XYZ file of C-alpha atoms in Angstrom:
726
model
C -151.614 43.200 9.180
C -152.277 44.867 12.055
C -150.515 44.368 15.503
C -153.139 43.295 18.655
C -152.444 42.874 22.144
C -153.571 40.557 24.690
C -157.507 40.726 24.469
C -157.907 39.444 28.041
C -160.336 42.107 29.218
C -161.312 41.674 33.160
C -163.958 43.081 34.868
C -162.762 44.918 37.701
C -165.813 46.620 40.064
C -165.745 49.021 42.555
C -168.902 47.743 44.509
C -168.782 44.488 45.570
C -169.787 43.045 48.808
C -169.742 45.839 51.114
C -170.143 48.525 48.263
C -168.651 51.411 47.201
C -165.946 53.119 50.001
C -166.854 50.236 52.729
C -164.556 47.196 53.520
C -165.664 43.183 54.741
C -165.052 39.772 55.042
C -167.282 37.191 55.095
C -169.355 37.314 58.249
C -167.776 40.877 59.046
C -170.015 42.963 61.157
C -168.337 45.994 60.974
C -168.158 47.981 57.456
C -165.491 50.556 56.727
C -165.621 53.888 54.880
C -162.150 54.935 53.536
C -161.298 59.068 52.760
C -157.818 60.405 53.411
C -156.493 62.809 56.171
C -156.877 65.843 54.406
C -153.305 67.607 52.835
C -154.236 68.868 49.672
C -152.864 67.470 46.561
C -149.000 67.299 47.554
C -147.899 65.751 44.392
C -147.949 66.406 40.697
C -151.426 66.729 38.996
C -150.424 65.680 34.910
C -153.450 66.589 33.365
C -157.392 67.364 33.823
C -160.395 66.800 31.471
C -163.713 68.430 31.519
C -166.507 66.886 29.814
C -167.664 69.135 27.240
C -171.537 67.543 27.477
C -172.399 67.162 31.281
C -171.574 70.148 33.213
C -169.363 69.998 36.089
C -167.975 66.548 35.264
C -164.235 66.890 35.392
C -161.613 64.161 35.436
C -157.730 64.663 36.645
C -154.441 62.288 36.111
C -151.765 62.074 38.594
C -148.204 60.626 38.123
C -148.020 58.007 40.860
C -151.416 58.367 42.711
C -153.915 57.183 40.195
C -157.437 58.416 38.554
C -159.688 61.184 39.980
C -163.080 62.254 39.117
C -165.194 65.280 40.709
C -168.859 65.655 39.711
C -170.575 68.820 40.084
C -170.514 70.699 43.961
C -168.399 67.554 45.003
C -164.647 67.145 45.939
C -162.622 64.691 43.792
C -163.013 61.093 44.270
C -160.254 58.148 43.530
C -161.415 55.820 41.041
C -158.272 53.636 40.989
C -158.190 52.269 44.743
C -159.150 48.229 43.303
C -155.333 48.631 42.053
C -153.099 46.857 44.434
C -149.692 45.815 45.468
C -149.383 43.447 42.372
C -150.703 46.036 39.918
C -149.741 49.539 41.691
C -147.820 50.246 38.462
C -151.054 51.157 36.644
C -151.959 53.771 39.266
C -149.222 56.326 37.203
C -151.561 57.658 34.417
C -150.270 58.116 31.112
C -153.500 59.358 29.650
C -157.185 59.572 30.245
C -160.605 60.591 28.088
C -163.854 61.269 28.759
C -166.556 60.580 26.216
C -168.018 63.979 24.942
C -171.126 61.569 23.800
C -171.806 59.850 26.473
C -170.226 61.090 29.682
C -170.589 58.010 31.490
C -167.574 56.823 29.552
C -164.089 57.320 30.762
C -160.858 55.766 29.791
C -157.386 55.432 30.959
C -154.145 54.432 30.184
C -152.172 53.181 33.392
C -148.263 52.789 33.404
C -145.865 54.383 35.622
C -142.674 52.961 34.223
C -141.627 52.117 30.784
C -140.064 49.171 31.996
C -142.902 47.438 33.576
C -146.499 46.520 32.343
C -149.442 48.804 31.159
C -152.915 48.366 30.500
C -155.814 50.303 28.858
C -159.235 50.996 30.874
C -162.477 51.720 30.028
C -165.529 52.278 32.082
C -169.264 52.785 31.349
C -170.427 54.207 34.775
C -168.188 57.146 35.584
C -165.005 55.096 36.539
C -166.922 52.918 39.414
C -166.406 49.510 37.611
C -163.397 49.062 34.895
C -162.583 46.576 32.072
C -158.963 45.858 31.195
C -156.972 45.558 28.435
C -153.612 44.335 28.970
C -151.207 46.407 26.598
C -148.255 45.238 24.206
C -146.558 48.114 25.041
C -145.302 50.455 27.740
C -146.368 53.632 29.623
C -144.613 56.036 31.538
C -146.908 57.893 33.741
C -143.839 58.968 36.208
C -141.556 59.614 33.255
C -140.403 62.608 31.237
C -143.097 64.152 29.125
C -145.770 62.968 31.292
C -147.671 66.132 31.351
C -147.745 65.858 27.557
C -151.298 64.995 25.781
C -154.021 63.958 25.909
C -152.274 60.950 24.294
C -155.957 59.413 24.203
C -159.002 60.796 22.781
C -162.702 59.677 22.191
C -164.034 59.898 18.369
C -166.656 62.503 18.885
C -168.299 61.439 15.961
C -168.293 57.494 16.353
C -167.692 57.208 20.345
C -167.171 53.568 19.992
C -163.562 54.433 18.728
C -161.010 55.494 21.279
C -157.525 56.375 19.936
C -154.246 55.894 22.059
C -150.945 57.375 21.314
C -148.156 55.279 22.811
C -144.601 55.998 23.560
C -142.761 53.252 21.732
C -145.461 51.561 19.782
C -147.278 53.751 17.218
C -150.967 55.054 17.442
C -153.744 52.703 18.631
C -157.246 52.280 18.470
C -160.674 50.561 19.571
C -163.957 50.331 18.053
C -165.977 48.695 20.810
C -165.532 51.065 23.634
C -162.295 50.049 24.827
C -163.013 46.131 25.074
C -160.226 44.911 22.487
C -157.422 47.415 20.798
C -155.277 47.102 17.900
C -152.315 49.281 16.324
C -152.989 51.486 13.747
C -149.949 50.493 11.125
C -151.041 53.148 8.686
C -150.035 55.800 10.691
C -146.109 57.130 9.519
C -144.212 57.493 12.616
C -143.617 56.385 16.262
C -141.767 59.543 17.291
C -138.170 59.451 17.751
C -137.159 61.883 20.221
C -136.156 60.662 23.627
C -135.606 62.695 26.614
C -133.630 61.424 29.717
C -133.325 57.535 27.572
C -137.462 57.789 27.821
C -139.266 57.492 24.464
C -141.914 60.073 24.521
C -143.540 58.840 21.135
C -147.265 59.981 20.447
C -147.806 63.460 22.629
C -151.781 64.028 21.561
C -154.852 63.141 19.779
C -157.615 65.184 18.736
C -160.154 65.679 16.366
C -161.330 69.051 14.481
C -165.096 69.923 15.947
C -165.594 71.492 12.052
C -164.947 68.419 10.466
C -164.274 64.693 10.733
C -160.897 65.020 10.413
C -158.377 63.561 12.931
C -154.875 65.065 13.890
C -152.033 63.747 15.740
C -149.141 65.020 17.602
C -145.683 62.896 17.670
C -142.329 63.858 19.104
C -139.939 63.752 16.041
C -136.815 65.426 16.170
C -136.882 67.067 12.352
C -140.297 68.919 13.279
C -142.921 67.018 11.197
C -144.778 66.600 14.280
C -148.208 67.103 13.338
C -150.276 64.538 11.028
C -153.622 64.326 9.393
C -156.029 62.092 8.457
C -159.017 62.599 6.756
C -160.725 59.162 6.386
C -160.854 57.881 9.463
C -156.771 56.993 10.323
C -156.435 54.686 6.887
C -154.227 57.543 5.221
C -151.828 60.514 6.851
C -150.585 63.630 5.364
C -147.715 65.623 7.531
C -148.198 69.161 7.799
C -145.694 71.710 7.321
C -142.637 70.880 9.585
C -142.258 73.167 13.053
C -138.435 74.107 13.846
C -136.487 71.001 14.387
C -135.873 70.712 18.126
C -139.500 71.748 19.040
C -142.358 69.899 20.013
C -146.239 70.659 20.437
C -146.698 69.665 23.850
C -150.551 70.170 23.819
C -153.280 70.705 20.781
C -156.752 72.490 21.307
C -158.936 73.021 18.865
C -161.868 76.206 18.869
C -164.986 75.818 17.603
C -164.456 77.206 14.280
C -161.424 74.670 13.532
C -158.744 76.460 14.214
C -155.770 74.233 16.135
C -154.139 76.172 19.056
C -150.420 74.497 19.817
C -147.854 74.805 22.648
C -144.720 73.922 21.930
C -141.559 73.582 23.918
C -137.637 72.562 23.315
C -137.907 69.247 25.342
C -141.403 67.656 26.678
C -140.521 68.335 30.582
C -141.169 68.234 33.826
C -137.777 67.008 35.322
C -135.690 68.973 32.335
C -137.056 72.259 32.080
C -138.042 73.995 28.706
C -135.771 76.516 27.686
C -137.558 78.023 25.094
C -140.958 77.391 23.451
C -143.567 78.583 21.263
C -147.383 79.353 20.654
C -149.090 78.715 17.115
C -152.428 78.554 15.518
C -152.955 76.150 12.424
C -155.841 77.335 10.186
C -157.312 73.922 8.926
C -159.043 75.650 5.813
C -155.865 77.846 4.587
C -153.493 75.169 5.865
C -151.138 77.508 7.513
C -149.677 77.924 10.730
C -149.350 81.660 12.687
C -147.158 82.071 15.650
C -148.915 83.970 18.106
C -146.320 83.752 20.863
C -147.106 86.001 23.720
C -144.579 88.962 24.101
C -145.113 91.017 26.830
C -141.370 91.825 27.756
C -142.475 90.221 31.327
C -138.935 88.399 31.580
C -140.427 84.810 30.232
C -138.248 81.808 30.511
C -138.726 78.304 29.441
C -141.263 77.062 27.036
C -145.236 76.528 27.135
C -147.054 73.766 28.697
C -150.848 73.581 28.143
C -153.289 75.164 25.951
C -156.982 75.246 26.338
C -159.931 77.264 23.787
C -162.915 78.232 25.685
C -165.948 76.487 24.247
C -168.162 79.253 24.258
C -165.763 81.763 22.348
C -163.322 80.614 19.965
C -160.825 83.212 19.822
C -160.633 82.982 23.718
C -157.215 81.080 24.912
C -155.485 80.195 27.939
C -151.897 78.935 27.720
C -149.234 78.384 30.519
C -145.470 78.258 30.576
C -143.645 75.408 31.701
C -139.893 75.699 33.466
C -140.391 79.292 34.567
C -138.786 79.045 37.803
C -139.823 82.966 38.592
C -140.315 83.773 42.162
C -143.910 83.927 41.550
C -144.052 80.611 39.637
C -145.504 79.830 36.026
C -147.435 82.050 34.351
C -150.941 81.953 32.439
C -151.126 83.958 29.244
C -155.063 84.965 28.074
C -155.998 86.173 24.959
C -159.685 87.277 23.312
C -158.999 87.573 20.091
C -157.226 84.444 18.590
C -153.499 85.464 20.052
C -153.154 88.952 18.470
C -152.868 90.568 22.375
C -152.008 88.739 25.484
C -152.485 89.576 29.293
C -150.159 87.744 31.749
C -151.045 87.313 35.471
C -147.940 88.761 36.062
C -144.803 90.685 34.541
C -141.627 90.340 36.458
C -140.162 93.273 34.583
C -142.347 96.028 35.863
C -143.500 94.206 38.885
C -147.024 93.941 37.987
C -149.185 91.088 39.163
C -152.829 90.368 37.800
C -153.577 87.912 40.450
C -154.337 87.036 43.861
C -153.985 83.652 45.303
C -156.679 81.870 47.402
C -155.049 79.056 49.438
C -157.296 79.271 52.153
C -158.546 75.818 52.145
C -154.764 74.858 52.206
C -152.763 77.263 53.933
C -149.867 75.362 53.488
C -149.272 75.987 49.912
C -148.284 79.806 51.218
C -144.901 77.903 52.076
C -143.645 80.766 54.273
C -144.597 83.810 52.169
C -147.006 84.934 53.861
C -151.035 84.736 53.820
C -152.411 83.770 50.742
C -149.057 84.392 48.852
C -148.553 81.211 47.460
C -146.728 80.793 43.982
C -149.135 80.091 41.116
C -147.318 76.803 40.558
C -144.632 75.165 38.994
C -144.603 72.197 36.492
C -147.786 73.526 34.933
C -148.084 71.234 31.889
C -151.740 71.403 31.358
C -154.545 74.402 31.550
C -158.442 73.577 30.887
C -161.007 76.082 30.184
C -164.457 75.188 32.070
C -166.370 74.859 28.657
C -169.586 75.812 30.849
C -167.997 78.734 32.587
C -165.021 80.858 31.070
C -163.989 82.393 34.309
C -162.605 78.976 35.498
C -159.381 77.846 34.116
C -158.057 74.394 36.027
C -154.646 73.821 35.878
C -152.445 71.447 37.676
C -149.116 71.893 39.420
C -146.382 69.799 41.129
C -148.389 70.202 44.319
C -152.136 70.566 43.955
C -154.602 72.120 41.390
C -155.481 75.425 40.932
C -158.882 77.286 39.626
C -158.939 80.674 38.649
C -162.478 82.420 39.523
C -162.710 85.150 37.025
C -160.460 84.649 33.921
C -162.037 86.798 31.735
C -161.598 89.835 33.684
C -158.049 89.679 33.839
C -156.445 93.127 33.354
C -159.539 94.854 34.999
C -159.492 93.476 37.836
C -157.113 90.876 39.842
C -157.944 86.901 38.832
C -158.531 85.054 41.944
C -156.355 81.806 41.512
C -157.850 79.446 44.471
C -156.770 75.800 45.413
C -159.124 73.027 44.073
C -157.824 70.297 44.803
C -159.985 69.069 47.839
C -160.236 65.394 47.921
C -157.337 64.318 46.016
C -154.295 63.329 47.561
C -151.168 61.911 46.249
C -148.214 62.237 48.796
C -145.771 59.441 49.348
C -146.277 59.090 53.232
C -143.335 56.983 55.455
C -144.903 57.409 58.616
C -147.658 58.719 60.850
C -148.386 59.034 64.892
C -151.860 59.395 66.563
C -151.171 60.203 69.928
C -153.988 60.941 72.745
C -154.920 64.455 72.641
C -153.854 66.430 75.695
C -153.788 70.613 75.539
C -155.033 71.028 71.960
C -152.218 68.580 70.304
C -152.448 67.871 67.007
C -154.682 64.883 66.062
C -151.556 63.375 63.963
C -148.174 63.869 63.352
C -146.883 62.744 59.635
C -143.683 62.432 57.343
C -143.561 62.191 53.806
C -141.461 62.783 50.501
C -141.086 66.227 48.554
C -143.005 67.817 51.786
C -141.198 67.106 54.856
C -144.880 66.458 56.913
C -146.934 68.066 59.356
C -148.461 68.534 62.693
C -152.379 68.151 61.696
C -154.496 69.945 63.982
C -157.658 68.398 62.250
C -157.070 65.450 59.917
C -160.072 66.400 57.923
C -158.853 69.626 56.889
C -155.621 70.896 54.753
C -152.730 72.104 57.287
C -152.134 75.781 57.695
C -148.631 77.056 56.482
C -147.576 77.030 60.702
C -147.875 73.444 61.177
C -146.046 72.418 58.066
C -142.400 71.340 58.382
C -140.923 71.765 55.140
C -137.041 71.334 56.020
C -135.409 67.885 55.050
C -136.220 64.821 53.897
C -137.467 62.864 56.867
C -136.188 59.553 57.659
C -138.563 59.058 61.120
C -140.667 60.647 63.512
C -141.530 60.081 67.263
C -144.173 62.036 69.582
C -144.016 62.080 73.508
C -147.226 60.090 74.006
C -147.934 61.504 77.869
C -146.463 65.052 76.498
C -147.675 64.931 72.814
C -147.051 68.676 72.104
C -143.365 67.505 72.275
C -142.348 65.596 69.044
C -138.803 65.172 67.222
C -138.437 63.987 63.576
C -135.312 63.155 61.409
C -134.033 64.207 57.964
C -131.135 63.367 55.636
C -129.844 66.575 55.396
C -126.804 67.905 57.173
C -128.099 71.096 58.181
C -131.397 69.677 59.380
C -130.933 66.173 60.469
C -132.539 66.428 64.184
C -135.721 68.645 64.726
C -137.576 69.025 67.886
C -140.946 70.904 68.699
C -142.512 71.834 72.163
C -145.494 73.417 70.791
C -147.500 70.903 68.695
C -145.425 71.667 65.462
C -146.226 75.061 65.803
C -142.424 75.834 65.481
C -139.341 73.334 64.996
C -135.852 73.826 66.400
C -133.078 72.156 64.403
C -130.351 70.650 66.797
C -127.259 72.588 65.750
C -124.381 70.560 66.846
C -124.840 66.966 66.538
C -123.022 64.058 68.419
C -122.273 62.235 64.590
C -121.874 63.928 61.112
C -124.253 61.339 59.535
C -127.565 61.891 58.887
C -131.013 60.341 59.100
C -131.725 57.283 61.029
C -134.371 56.081 63.585
C -135.251 58.356 66.423
C -137.450 57.219 69.983
C -138.826 60.174 72.378
C -139.701 59.178 76.042
C -143.129 59.007 77.077
C -142.988 62.547 78.633
C -140.323 64.149 75.969
C -137.508 64.784 78.142
C -134.822 62.010 76.470
C -134.787 61.147 72.990
C -132.407 58.538 71.526
C -131.228 58.456 68.149
C -129.400 56.374 66.071
C -127.987 57.368 63.107
C -127.480 56.492 59.499
C -124.167 55.544 59.718
C -121.659 52.355 59.372
C -121.044 52.200 63.126
C -124.782 52.474 64.187
C -123.863 53.829 67.357
C -126.559 55.262 69.139
C -127.064 58.801 71.346
C -129.344 59.965 73.932
C -130.319 63.643 75.114
C -131.920 64.898 77.944
C -132.328 68.300 76.942
C -133.718 68.346 73.445
C -130.294 67.987 71.617
C -128.368 70.750 73.894
C -125.823 67.681 75.058
C -125.606 63.931 73.919
C -124.470 60.822 75.646
C -123.595 57.566 73.931
C -126.290 54.516 74.483
C -124.206 52.110 76.125
C -124.967 48.272 75.707
C -126.795 48.558 71.932
C -124.756 46.759 69.199
C -125.024 47.725 65.243
C -128.229 48.919 63.645
C -130.316 48.474 67.040
C -134.593 48.945 66.611
C -135.598 51.082 69.321
C -139.016 52.140 71.020
C -139.822 54.072 73.989
C -142.381 52.807 76.488
C -145.596 54.933 75.813
C -146.204 55.170 80.077
C -143.207 55.193 81.957
C -140.793 57.858 80.674
C -137.808 56.022 82.214
C -138.279 53.209 79.859
C -136.958 52.266 76.149
C -136.373 49.070 74.475
C -134.425 47.628 71.466
C -133.967 44.566 69.098
C -130.507 43.845 68.301
C -128.319 40.734 67.221
C -131.425 38.399 67.404
C -132.327 39.917 71.406
C -134.587 42.149 73.362
C -133.266 44.804 75.234
C -134.571 47.272 77.925
C -133.225 50.762 79.167
C -134.837 52.076 82.896
C -132.818 54.867 83.174
C -134.336 57.133 80.067
C -131.943 55.396 77.195
C -128.299 55.624 78.870
C -127.705 51.902 79.261
C -129.371 48.836 77.811
C -129.307 45.374 78.918
C -130.962 42.461 77.488
C -133.436 40.121 78.702
C -132.683 37.284 77.164
C -135.494 36.950 75.115
C -134.804 35.804 71.972
C -136.475 37.760 68.411
C -135.824 37.696 64.931
C -133.034 39.929 63.524
C -135.499 42.248 61.277
C -138.076 42.461 64.109
C -139.014 46.121 65.079
C -140.559 46.911 68.519
C -143.945 48.590 68.560
C -145.052 49.903 72.094
C -148.688 49.971 72.980
C -150.374 53.672 74.492
C -151.594 53.387 77.946
C -150.134 49.816 78.489
C -146.798 49.779 80.598
C -144.414 47.354 79.514
C -146.641 46.173 76.583
C -144.546 45.595 73.281
C -145.344 44.077 70.387
C -142.815 42.884 67.464
C -143.584 41.847 63.922
C -141.172 40.375 61.524
C -143.265 38.951 58.155
C -144.011 35.581 59.387
C -144.674 35.968 63.299
C -146.027 38.456 65.814
C -144.822 38.176 69.291
C -145.856 40.623 72.443
C -144.891 40.861 76.137
C -146.952 42.665 78.576
C -144.012 42.445 81.504
C -141.132 44.684 79.363
C -139.434 41.841 77.820
C -139.385 39.322 80.681
C -141.550 37.005 78.913
C -143.592 36.697 75.368
C -146.454 35.106 73.602
C -146.497 34.227 70.398
C -149.544 35.467 67.903
C -149.846 32.652 64.823
C -153.390 33.630 63.619
C -151.810 36.188 61.148
C -149.638 33.969 59.208
C -148.479 37.481 57.011
C -147.709 40.524 58.807
C -145.859 43.665 57.261
C -146.669 46.397 59.902
C -148.864 46.560 63.201
C -150.169 49.465 65.266
C -152.503 50.522 67.880
C -155.706 52.860 68.247
C -158.412 53.470 70.884
C -160.238 50.533 71.907
C -163.859 50.568 72.263
C -164.178 51.252 75.874
C -161.892 53.270 77.648
C -160.684 50.716 79.824
C -160.370 47.858 76.869
C -157.302 47.205 75.436
C -156.154 48.749 72.316
C -157.363 47.673 68.657
C -154.734 46.015 66.980
C -154.289 47.085 63.292
C -152.247 45.114 60.981
C -151.334 45.097 57.330
C -150.726 41.219 56.374
C -152.919 37.926 55.448
C -154.706 35.616 57.509
C -154.525 32.885 54.756
C -158.155 32.904 54.096
C -159.269 36.098 53.125
C -155.914 37.805 50.979
C -153.545 40.406 51.532
C -155.163 43.381 53.341
C -155.788 45.751 56.589
C -157.067 43.719 59.605
C -157.933 44.522 62.793
C -157.824 42.419 66.297
C -160.195 43.535 69.380
C -158.795 40.981 71.190
C -155.284 40.903 71.458
C -154.704 39.140 68.052
C -157.103 35.591 68.516
C -159.439 36.714 65.900
C -158.642 39.042 62.926
C -161.185 40.743 60.752
C -160.010 42.068 57.289
C -161.823 45.697 57.170
C -160.437 46.718 53.488
C -162.199 44.671 50.167
C -160.672 43.796 46.802
C -162.061 46.977 45.414
C -159.927 49.189 47.985
C -156.536 48.068 48.026
C -154.972 51.734 47.462
C -152.367 50.815 44.883
C -148.660 50.539 46.647
C -148.833 50.390 50.394
C -144.984 51.023 50.895
C -143.522 51.564 53.059
C -145.327 49.479 55.036
C -146.528 51.215 58.258
C -150.043 51.068 59.959
C -151.389 52.919 63.139
C -154.767 53.458 64.786
C -155.942 56.422 66.247
C -155.366 56.776 70.103
C -158.369 59.410 70.610
C -161.021 57.868 68.039
C -162.395 54.018 68.133
C -162.077 51.915 65.060
C -160.103 54.724 63.313
C -156.936 53.521 61.291
C -154.127 55.392 59.002
C -151.839 53.759 56.673
C -149.033 54.869 54.494
C -149.048 54.592 50.743
C -146.606 55.750 48.036
C -148.365 58.090 46.191
C -152.331 57.773 47.676
C -151.565 60.019 51.030
C -152.817 59.093 54.188
C -155.215 56.412 53.771
C -157.775 56.875 56.649
C -160.562 54.040 57.570
C -163.613 54.832 60.034
C -166.268 52.028 60.802
C -169.037 53.316 58.936
C -172.186 54.949 60.712
């Protein structure tokens, strides 16, 4: 019997009431367009696939940020924003497949962790709408071996068939363009290698273009890793075993029927391979040949991706995986089927055959000097453009790069350029957009892995000078009357507290802390002269400095784990919530006194720019606000579920700021809301096709300078930016 999954296909449309890229609510007078604050990737791009029939069509998958598409001469476009909080796990993309017969068809397997649900998705309109099949097996889009593949493949001889190799439940197949799937029980193995306790399973599926034969790679510890079928999957033959403990992570066929393979002694990327090989299998002779590059270049690690040129069956590119050299991972290129190779660099001879072009995302230089970025790390997949032999695209742990002249390697430097514009995958913690003054940044942000940025222009990737780099951040604040002055905290002992007075061009780390703890919360006065730090410690004792961290004083009047905020107008005033009460400081944060007003224990104060004494408090089921510095509060009951609130420029210069919120009004579902009348009425501005995956941590803010603009955090989709459609 063939094992079937749950046949519950659901139509998921990317174009509903307001159309692609807009958000609306019934009766809405405004529509929104959605984009990202430009960073330039920021996360792991685990795979890319060119369509062999339609020039310029290429897809990219990420480990926590969803699937992207790019067409000729355009930027990357996200395709999985229809997945929201209840389905965010599907945005970890295990594998994908573009149809070589009908380029409008595309597929992906979604499932971030093997402990969560997985699903197989199919589209016949380039990913604008999707049909979902709920899988009875697991995926691991953000786990060991996530750069292997592709595990999914369309049969070029009968494109109704799509095949998918799972991690723990063998080989699967659809014969109706992805509507229904069933297990191929004739396939003899499921893969028995585990890494970091995760099953790796089937590594890839591919077809011989010179015949109708099919090949599947599986992670088998005894080396019997490659299987062949000549009868459409009814029966299988194991090819000769490779060395036990070596795994063919990627495979690529040449037009004349030779299968090129990249091997490593583990499946990466969390564990770096220590050895690897490159082999070619001659299907006619039924023989393997070792063609591992041996250039005496100090190579370490294994091999990740491999790709054969569609225009030249003897031209092949392969990437290293786990080579933590000062240059990064290497690419090797051959035009004679692997008899001779050229590398991008040679550490032993100090020879470089490449030059980096990160001009569109200069932070990628990472303090190495202008356009001297590393070639990248965790390079698990490489792809030669089937229409342009000079273009080799590859993903890294931070972005996508493409070569511009790969065929000239050895005769001129290979230019490697940033190629991820439109693809954003950062996990964001917080951002602030203070009023512009003295050429101050448009936005400050903090996030995982990259620490954060001062964004001079939110539509352009940051430069290296405004890249924070140091530490895992926990909080951020800006002096709203002096916005070139800001502070951020990190969990690192050596970079816990960091100040800038030049708009993030330089940051000075506090050398002598008043407490050995790290992280925590921070609030900076409107003029930047006073800063309160509540460290992440068992005592929770807050401190205040009036000289950017040179000297510190105990803050009097606050108890354990107080939540703090600075008035955005009066530099002497701070606010706090603690033990269910509201507190005010009128001496720059030195002392606090309770106003006697009760608030929810978990409530956090949010202050309003341009409005002295205005503080809003939200605590999941309630919004309160004061306009007199906490002497009295009003309650807003029109948004019964609220996770975060923030403020942006009003429609007129003298109007009250627009309020933005993540929540649910009880009628229009969970989403992004705005109010232009102090919370009397709310308008949902996103729609159900633009949920943006995992909206964690819950943080939202408007733009102090641009009416209608909103920013909010995601865990893997970067800083989402919404603007009123023109």
